[in-house]
Amino acid sequence: MALAQVNPTVGDLAGNADLVLAWTRRARQAGAHLVAFPEMMLTGYPIEDLALRTSFIEASRRTLESLAGRLADEGLGDLPVVVGHLDRRTLTVARLGQPVGAPLNAVAWLHGGEVLVSSAKHHLPNYGVFDEFRYFVQGDRLPVVRVGGVDVATVICEDLWQDGGPVDATARAGAGLLLVVNGSPYERSKDDQRLELCRRRAREAGCALAYVNMVGGQDELVFDGDSLIVDAAGDLVARAPQFVDHLLVADLELPSAGPVPDGEQHLDVADGTTITVERRIASTGHVPVFDRSPAEIALPLPDAAEVYGALVTGVRDYVRKNGFASVVLGLSGGVDSALVATIAADAVGPEAVHTVLMPSRYSSDHSITDAEELVKRQGLHSRTIPIRDLVLAYEKEVELTGLAAENLQARIRGNLLMGLSNEHGHLVLTTGNKSELAVGYSTLYGDSAGGFAPIKDLTKTLVWELCRWRNTQEAPGPFLAALGREPIPSAIITKAPSAELSPGQKDTDSLPEYDVLDALLDDYVERDLGRDALIAAGHDPALVERVIRLVDGAEYKRRQYPPGPKITGKNFGRDRRLPITSRWRESL
Amino acid sequence: MALAQVNPTVGDLAGNADLVLAWTRRARQAGAHLVAFPEMMLTGYPIEDLALRTSFIEASRRTLESLAGRLADEGLGDLPVVVGHLDRRTLTVARLGQPVGAPLNAVAWLHGGEVLVSSAKHHLPNYGVFDEFRYFVQGDRLPVVRVGGVDVATVICEDLWQDGGPVDATARAGAGLLLVVNGSPYERSKDDQRLELCRRRAREAGCALAYVNMVGGQDELVFDGDSLIVDAAGDLVARAPQFVDHLLVADLELPSAGPVPDGEQHLDVADGTTITVERRIASTGHVPVFDRSPAEIALPLPDAAEVYGALVTGVRDYVRKNGFASVVLGLSGGVDSALVATIAADAVGPEAVHTVLMPSRYSSDHSITDAEELVKRQGLHSRTIPIRDLVLAYEKEVELTGLAAENLQARIRGNLLMGLSNEHGHLVLTTGNKSELAVGYSTLYGDSAGGFAPIKDLTKTLVWELCRWRNTQEAPGPFLAALGREPIPSAIITKAPSAELSPGQKDTDSLPEYDVLDALLDDYVERDLGRDALIAAGHDPALVERVIRLVDGAEYKRRQYPPGPKITGKNFGRDRRLPITSRWRESL
């Protein structure tokens, strides 16, 4: 069988259908007897409120039908294709609280020019970045399709993660293979959980399990692929590399199905619902035994490479899928903008990266020379626009002091970048990191201006770590451009961080050392510990009070921040939603 | 009985508990035998991800317990107080997909210094602005408390709107009064629906129904109150005025309850669940019959007054609850900023409104004189900062043409306003309207900069209408300051709209007439009609193509826009969530 780990684009029904066609051809050439695509393949994922537009649901349904026909027209009608799509419940009464049109997050089997069967996701995730109770109604069916004499059951993503539901029915339905289609976003270390989960579910279902996931970036989400197959004992049989389009092909020895049971099966699945088994036959003849070549088992990437791969993928797809060809960013000589420039060079090529040096009266000499050295090493475009005279022009019109004066400098720079973006069509990359964003150490409409924020989910500690890691990589790869040795000058990595918005300013004037801050932020933001629990965990009580106050006070700034690739549990995007107006203070 | 239509603040547990105490005293003085407060009274509403913080849940529980004690300490222990709060399910197993800590949107009866009973919302809304499957687990109980010999049942907000659930159990539980606590946000014309719904549910339950709702602004939501009571026949008995704190007191003739049934009642409520009736006794003695004075029945506000009241309430509470004392905004001489200034003057008083005139080389003379006239009529603060020299300073450093040059002017103005905000602590009000926001006729980080956007949910057509309406109002009222006759110079209302960012520019150079545009936007944005349906509804096909393209292309700008009071079904806030990266075009 073949798992097509591909990269759909949200809303691009025609383009996504073309992808299915192209990769089905490849699967046929590879000799596969079944090919599976990710969750919501035809629409892309997540589609958010597009799910509530009747015209979009209908267009998706038409695309599915016509895709089935096109596959048959190309002589691929006998190869079953499993594909995620957007459907709707046909017999339904409009009901308050149920999404308009009763949309379904569905998976279809295409065969013989037709939709053989389609079923909908049963467990709808509604936590973290997921809002599926808003968008979908629940499915209650488990399709079991006979292919080459083997009974194959299909479920969708969350159905695998939760107990009960269609996975619970798989063993009783006598399936020989459980096929799971996924749109499962990357999160640091999640790949380990996935494999363990697949092993466990395979053993519970008593059959092999094939897991196909999408790749690519979609706004804040990055899908890492990591498609895999385990056998009935839970042993890993095949695994695809992360963050790249890939056809994972494996010859599986699967049990032949017995006679098709009479009548419908209605199974109680221990979550208060009943699942109906829907049986279909694609082909009964056994696939002739042939030389089973050992399938590929890609090794998961080491942590730094994996995070870096996610960032490059996120940037590349955000730029490309939004129709941009180039990016622009401000280069300060500091480590954050250096890393963003490097990620951008890896994502879209150094020739499409435009940097702007905007020194002020407070910029140190080394900031400029370090930035220039980085530009030279990586082969980026660069121009210098001093902001001194612009600051003077504002000072003539209005008196701004202290923080207001610091913010003004950042906002002039934001204006210049946005102006160049409007004039030349570059996407502005924002260079703030997660530590800054957490405590509000940034200027609204200043350094926070832009279209995408590649490192908004990296703590400062991780920014340094990735810079050092990137400097050790030489060979170009799927997410590394040929930037040569040490693309980031080491002076940039080792200097003390400074915003350079006032004379002799250092980050440590207003913030604790980043290793101390980042550990505390991790406990407060990611783990949601309250004040007492933070102190019990060993953080300095005075620092806890101060940091909580800073984090809670910066909610509005974070809301106005551009999106960026999600790496952790909470990237200050859809995954953490707090009121702007709130008097709740942990510290009270 | 008394319904306390009050204004809690999210997260302010202590302040909200104080409100309960103060209004319970008032209810006692008014002779009430029962007083009810809104949904989530103690925490404010909506609390979003605060519901997932263990420390917040525990603090809310402690506040409820201590409130019960404080009421008794003040001699109010014998007066039953019904109050919304945040609870958690105590016996629960952590489960994937269920919110951390199993939080409950609960309502408690406080009596005799104790929590007599607490039950949780059964129907959790998860559409529009609501995300309650993310935050709460479902309740399955209907408390029926005997007060003065009458059995009173309590349910929460959405429980009233949906069929089945605890309301369905009310008649069988033999309640003499159904008390509904609400956090039901304002939406244009929703008050009509509410009354009809209350009438219907009262008849279904066969008993009187009392509906208490909160007032006040909370980020994008505005609660309008509109608390009311209907009798068992569905006839209106009492109704509170909208948008003001109010104690609605009514003497109701209610049926005496019979003997308390033995054992627990478990009722099938036709939504696949079972509701358990929990009976408690507060007091059995009948309330002596006394002179029933006719209760007050406030008339709902006419449409323009109601919308205006919502805007003033939204602005006032956003400013106050976020700790600001004053606002600043740019005054262009156009109708949008004129209306925002007027709303601000009504919300926080003209003495707290700071306006800035920022003329450029393209500003017409009448823009400046009209703005100055408005400032004079309303008694606002005002200063003038010409931007001509600032534009020249940028032009020396970087070449920006066309739209980039237009945007630059808007961004310089944004900088100045943000600078004044940082320097003087004013909240920046953003002046864009919904028509502009829909089609992207605004500058990212320019005119869209700010902290709150009072008219982001008003079409241009409605902006004009409200200006004309406000000019007809003379007497000060709960949301009208004493601004005198015609606070908005009529020249501002009648002139042709222009952004004045290039020579002789008019909005109609790039956009259709606003009455045509607004009708189309209403069908596309509010009603979610697709391309074919829009054309079938009579809109010009070429305009449909063009406007859809504009609206779909402006999603990123809208995401970066400040929040503003929600008036319609979709204010481009939490109520409409679309991917930034999407290739879906209705027009394809």
Short mmCIF file of C-alpha atoms in Angstrom, two decimals, chain A residues 254-496:
data_model
loop_
_atom_site.label_atom_id
_atom_site.label_comp_id
_atom_site.label_asym_id
_atom_site.label_seq_id
_atom_site.Cartn_x
_atom_site.Cartn_y
_atom_site.Cartn_z
CA LEU A 254 -2.32 -8.88 5.83
CA PRO A 255 -4.90 -11.50 6.85
CA SER A 256 -7.51 -12.52 4.29
CA ALA A 257 -11.04 -11.66 5.29
CA GLY A 258 -13.64 -14.35 5.81
CA PRO A 259 -17.13 -14.33 4.30
CA VAL A 260 -18.88 -10.96 4.46
CA PRO A 261 -21.18 -10.97 7.53
CA ASP A 262 -24.92 -10.74 6.93
CA GLY A 263 -26.76 -7.54 7.78
CA GLU A 264 -25.56 -4.37 9.41
CA GLN A 265 -23.39 -4.42 12.49
CA HIS A 266 -24.29 -1.91 15.23
CA LEU A 267 -21.63 -1.81 17.89
CA ASP A 268 -21.73 -0.18 21.31
CA VAL A 269 -18.38 1.59 21.54
CA ALA A 270 -18.24 2.51 25.22
CA ASP A 271 -18.55 6.27 24.75
CA GLY A 272 -22.32 6.39 24.93
CA THR A 273 -22.76 5.95 21.19
CA THR A 274 -23.30 3.19 18.67
CA ILE A 275 -21.16 2.75 15.58
CA THR A 276 -22.56 1.18 12.42
CA VAL A 277 -20.16 -0.87 10.34
CA GLU A 278 -20.57 -0.16 6.62
CA ARG A 279 -19.10 -2.84 4.40
CA ARG A 280 -18.11 -2.39 0.79
CA ILE A 281 -16.21 -4.49 -1.68
CA ALA A 282 -13.56 -2.96 -3.93
CA SER A 283 -11.86 -6.22 -4.91
CA THR A 284 -11.98 -9.72 -3.48
CA GLY A 285 -9.18 -11.42 -5.41
CA HIS A 286 -6.05 -11.89 -3.36
CA VAL A 287 -3.04 -9.82 -4.25
CA PRO A 288 -0.43 -12.26 -5.58
CA VAL A 289 2.44 -12.76 -3.17
CA PHE A 290 5.53 -11.08 -4.54
CA ASP A 291 8.96 -10.19 -3.30
CA ARG A 292 8.37 -8.06 -0.25
CA SER A 293 11.10 -5.49 -0.34
CA PRO A 294 11.75 -4.07 3.12
CA ALA A 295 9.98 -0.75 3.52
CA GLU A 296 11.80 2.43 4.40
CA ILE A 297 11.98 3.44 8.06
CA ALA A 298 13.07 7.07 8.34
CA LEU A 299 14.60 8.11 11.63
CA PRO A 300 12.88 11.00 13.42
CA LEU A 301 14.93 14.19 13.29
CA PRO A 302 16.94 15.30 16.32
CA ASP A 303 15.19 18.04 18.30
CA ALA A 304 16.99 21.11 16.91
CA ALA A 305 16.72 19.91 13.31
CA GLU A 306 13.05 19.13 13.79
CA VAL A 307 12.22 22.57 15.19
CA TYR A 308 14.26 24.24 12.47
CA GLY A 309 12.52 22.16 9.82
CA ALA A 310 9.14 23.23 11.19
CA LEU A 311 10.11 26.90 11.05
CA VAL A 312 11.44 26.72 7.51
CA THR A 313 8.34 24.81 6.38
CA GLY A 314 6.06 27.30 8.08
CA VAL A 315 7.75 30.31 6.49
CA ARG A 316 8.08 28.77 3.06
CA ASP A 317 4.41 27.81 2.82
CA TYR A 318 3.09 31.04 4.32
CA VAL A 319 5.04 33.03 1.74
CA ARG A 320 4.20 30.78 -1.19
CA LYS A 321 0.57 29.99 -0.39
CA ASN A 322 -0.19 33.68 0.15
CA GLY A 323 1.24 34.51 -3.25
CA PHE A 324 4.43 36.28 -2.17
CA ALA A 325 7.78 35.69 -3.85
CA SER A 326 10.07 37.54 -1.45
CA VAL A 327 10.39 38.76 2.11
CA VAL A 328 11.74 41.86 3.83
CA LEU A 329 12.94 42.23 7.39
CA GLY A 330 14.84 44.63 9.57
CA LEU A 331 18.32 43.47 10.53
CA SER A 332 19.47 44.94 13.84
CA GLY A 333 22.70 43.05 14.36
CA GLY A 334 21.00 41.08 17.14
CA VAL A 335 20.40 37.37 17.32
CA ASP A 336 16.64 37.37 16.67
CA SER A 337 16.69 39.11 13.30
CA ALA A 338 19.82 37.10 12.38
CA LEU A 339 17.97 33.84 12.93
CA VAL A 340 14.88 35.05 11.10
CA ALA A 341 17.01 36.10 8.12
CA THR A 342 18.68 32.68 8.09
CA ILE A 343 15.38 30.79 8.32
CA ALA A 344 14.06 32.97 5.50
CA ALA A 345 17.13 32.29 3.36
CA ASP A 346 16.63 28.56 3.92
CA ALA A 347 12.90 28.83 3.21
CA VAL A 348 12.76 30.98 0.08
CA GLY A 349 16.41 31.27 -0.96
CA PRO A 350 18.83 34.09 -0.07
CA GLU A 351 18.06 35.87 -3.36
CA ALA A 352 14.48 36.44 -2.19
CA VAL A 353 15.43 37.86 1.21
CA HIS A 354 15.63 41.67 1.50
CA THR A 355 17.12 43.06 4.67
CA VAL A 356 17.06 46.62 5.87
CA LEU A 357 19.54 48.07 8.36
CA MET A 358 17.96 51.01 10.15
CA PRO A 359 20.54 52.38 12.57
CA SER A 360 19.61 55.09 15.06
CA ARG A 361 21.72 57.33 17.28
CA TYR A 362 21.76 54.47 19.81
CA SER A 363 22.92 51.74 17.46
CA SER A 364 26.38 50.46 18.31
CA ASP A 365 29.04 50.06 15.65
CA HIS A 366 29.17 46.31 16.09
CA SER A 367 25.43 46.06 15.36
CA ILE A 368 25.98 47.45 11.91
CA THR A 369 29.14 45.52 11.11
CA ASP A 370 27.69 42.26 12.44
CA ALA A 371 24.56 42.70 10.35
CA GLU A 372 26.64 43.50 7.28
CA GLU A 373 28.77 40.42 7.84
CA LEU A 374 25.67 38.21 8.01
CA VAL A 375 24.34 39.72 4.78
CA LYS A 376 27.65 39.03 3.09
CA ARG A 377 27.94 35.45 4.31
CA GLN A 378 24.41 34.52 3.24
CA GLY A 379 24.22 36.56 0.04
CA LEU A 380 21.10 38.49 1.05
CA HIS A 381 19.88 41.79 -0.40
CA SER A 382 20.50 44.68 1.92
CA ARG A 383 20.01 48.40 2.17
CA THR A 384 20.62 50.88 4.94
CA ILE A 385 18.11 53.56 5.96
CA PRO A 386 19.28 55.58 8.96
CA ILE A 387 16.36 56.69 11.12
CA ARG A 388 18.11 59.57 12.93
CA ASP A 389 16.59 62.32 10.75
CA LEU A 390 13.15 60.73 10.93
CA VAL A 391 13.30 60.72 14.71
CA LEU A 392 14.32 64.40 14.61
CA ALA A 393 11.40 65.21 12.33
CA TYR A 394 8.96 63.69 14.83
CA GLU A 395 10.68 65.45 17.71
CA LYS A 396 9.98 68.75 16.01
CA GLU A 397 6.24 68.04 15.99
CA VAL A 398 5.59 66.28 19.27
CA GLU A 399 7.35 65.71 22.58
CA LEU A 400 7.81 62.04 23.36
CA THR A 401 9.96 60.86 26.25
CA GLY A 402 10.98 57.61 27.92
CA LEU A 403 9.17 54.55 26.61
CA ALA A 404 7.19 56.68 24.15
CA ALA A 405 10.49 57.82 22.58
CA GLU A 406 11.79 54.24 22.48
CA ASN A 407 8.59 53.05 20.84
CA LEU A 408 8.78 55.83 18.26
CA GLN A 409 12.05 54.46 16.92
CA ALA A 410 10.59 50.97 16.62
CA ARG A 411 7.49 52.38 14.88
CA ILE A 412 9.52 54.37 12.36
CA ARG A 413 11.30 51.14 11.49
CA GLY A 414 7.95 49.36 11.21
CA ASN A 415 6.73 52.10 8.86
CA LEU A 416 9.76 51.76 6.63
CA LEU A 417 9.42 47.99 6.37
CA MET A 418 5.70 48.20 5.65
CA GLY A 419 6.37 50.92 3.08
CA LEU A 420 8.93 48.74 1.30
CA SER A 421 6.50 45.85 1.48
CA ASN A 422 3.71 47.92 -0.11
CA GLU A 423 6.08 49.34 -2.74
CA HIS A 424 7.86 46.12 -3.74
CA GLY A 425 5.46 43.36 -2.73
CA HIS A 426 7.68 41.67 -0.15
CA LEU A 427 6.11 39.98 2.86
CA VAL A 428 7.37 41.59 6.09
CA LEU A 429 8.84 39.08 8.54
CA THR A 430 8.56 40.07 12.19
CA THR A 431 11.54 39.17 14.32
CA GLY A 432 10.28 38.98 17.91
CA ASN A 433 10.77 35.85 20.03
CA LYS A 434 8.47 34.17 22.50
CA SER A 435 10.21 35.44 25.65
CA GLU A 436 9.74 39.05 24.53
CA LEU A 437 6.21 38.42 23.38
CA ALA A 438 5.34 36.82 26.71
CA VAL A 439 6.44 39.78 28.81
CA GLY A 440 5.43 42.47 26.33
CA TYR A 441 9.01 43.53 25.57
CA SER A 442 8.07 44.84 22.12
CA THR A 443 6.41 47.83 20.48
CA LEU A 444 2.87 47.63 19.16
CA TYR A 445 3.04 48.57 15.44
CA GLY A 446 6.82 48.82 15.75
CA ASP A 447 8.96 45.69 15.82
CA SER A 448 5.70 43.74 16.02
CA ALA A 449 4.56 44.95 12.58
CA GLY A 450 4.56 42.43 9.77
CA GLY A 451 2.84 39.53 8.06
CA PHE A 452 4.49 36.50 9.64
CA ALA A 453 6.59 36.01 12.74
CA PRO A 454 8.89 33.00 12.21
CA ILE A 455 10.28 32.78 15.76
CA LYS A 456 7.31 33.94 17.82
CA ASP A 457 7.17 30.50 19.43
CA LEU A 458 10.89 30.24 20.29
CA THR A 459 12.14 31.31 23.69
CA LYS A 460 15.32 33.38 23.58
CA THR A 461 17.20 30.36 24.90
CA LEU A 462 16.01 28.32 21.95
CA VAL A 463 16.86 31.15 19.53
CA TRP A 464 20.49 30.89 20.60
CA GLU A 465 20.42 27.11 20.45
CA LEU A 466 19.06 27.06 16.89
CA CYS A 467 21.65 29.64 15.76
CA ARG A 468 24.42 27.45 17.08
CA TRP A 469 22.87 24.36 15.53
CA ARG A 470 22.42 26.03 12.14
CA ASN A 471 26.04 27.10 12.16
CA THR A 472 27.08 23.45 12.41
CA GLN A 473 25.10 22.40 9.32
CA GLU A 474 26.87 22.53 6.00
CA ALA A 475 25.27 20.29 3.42
CA PRO A 476 22.14 21.72 1.83
CA GLY A 477 19.02 19.64 2.48
CA PRO A 478 15.25 19.88 2.10
CA PHE A 479 15.12 22.84 4.47
CA LEU A 480 18.69 24.09 4.37
CA ALA A 481 19.94 26.33 1.55
CA ALA A 482 23.61 26.34 0.56
CA LEU A 483 24.61 29.20 2.83
CA GLY A 484 28.12 27.98 3.48
CA ARG A 485 29.97 27.57 6.76
CA GLU A 486 28.74 29.49 9.83
CA PRO A 487 26.06 31.59 8.14
CA ILE A 488 25.50 33.47 11.42
CA PRO A 489 28.58 35.41 12.64
CA SER A 490 29.42 34.13 16.12
CA ALA A 491 29.63 37.68 17.51
CA ILE A 492 25.87 37.94 16.97
CA ILE A 493 25.28 34.83 19.05
CA THR A 494 27.57 35.66 21.92
CA LYS A 495 26.86 39.37 22.52
CA ALA A 496 24.58 40.54 25.32
#
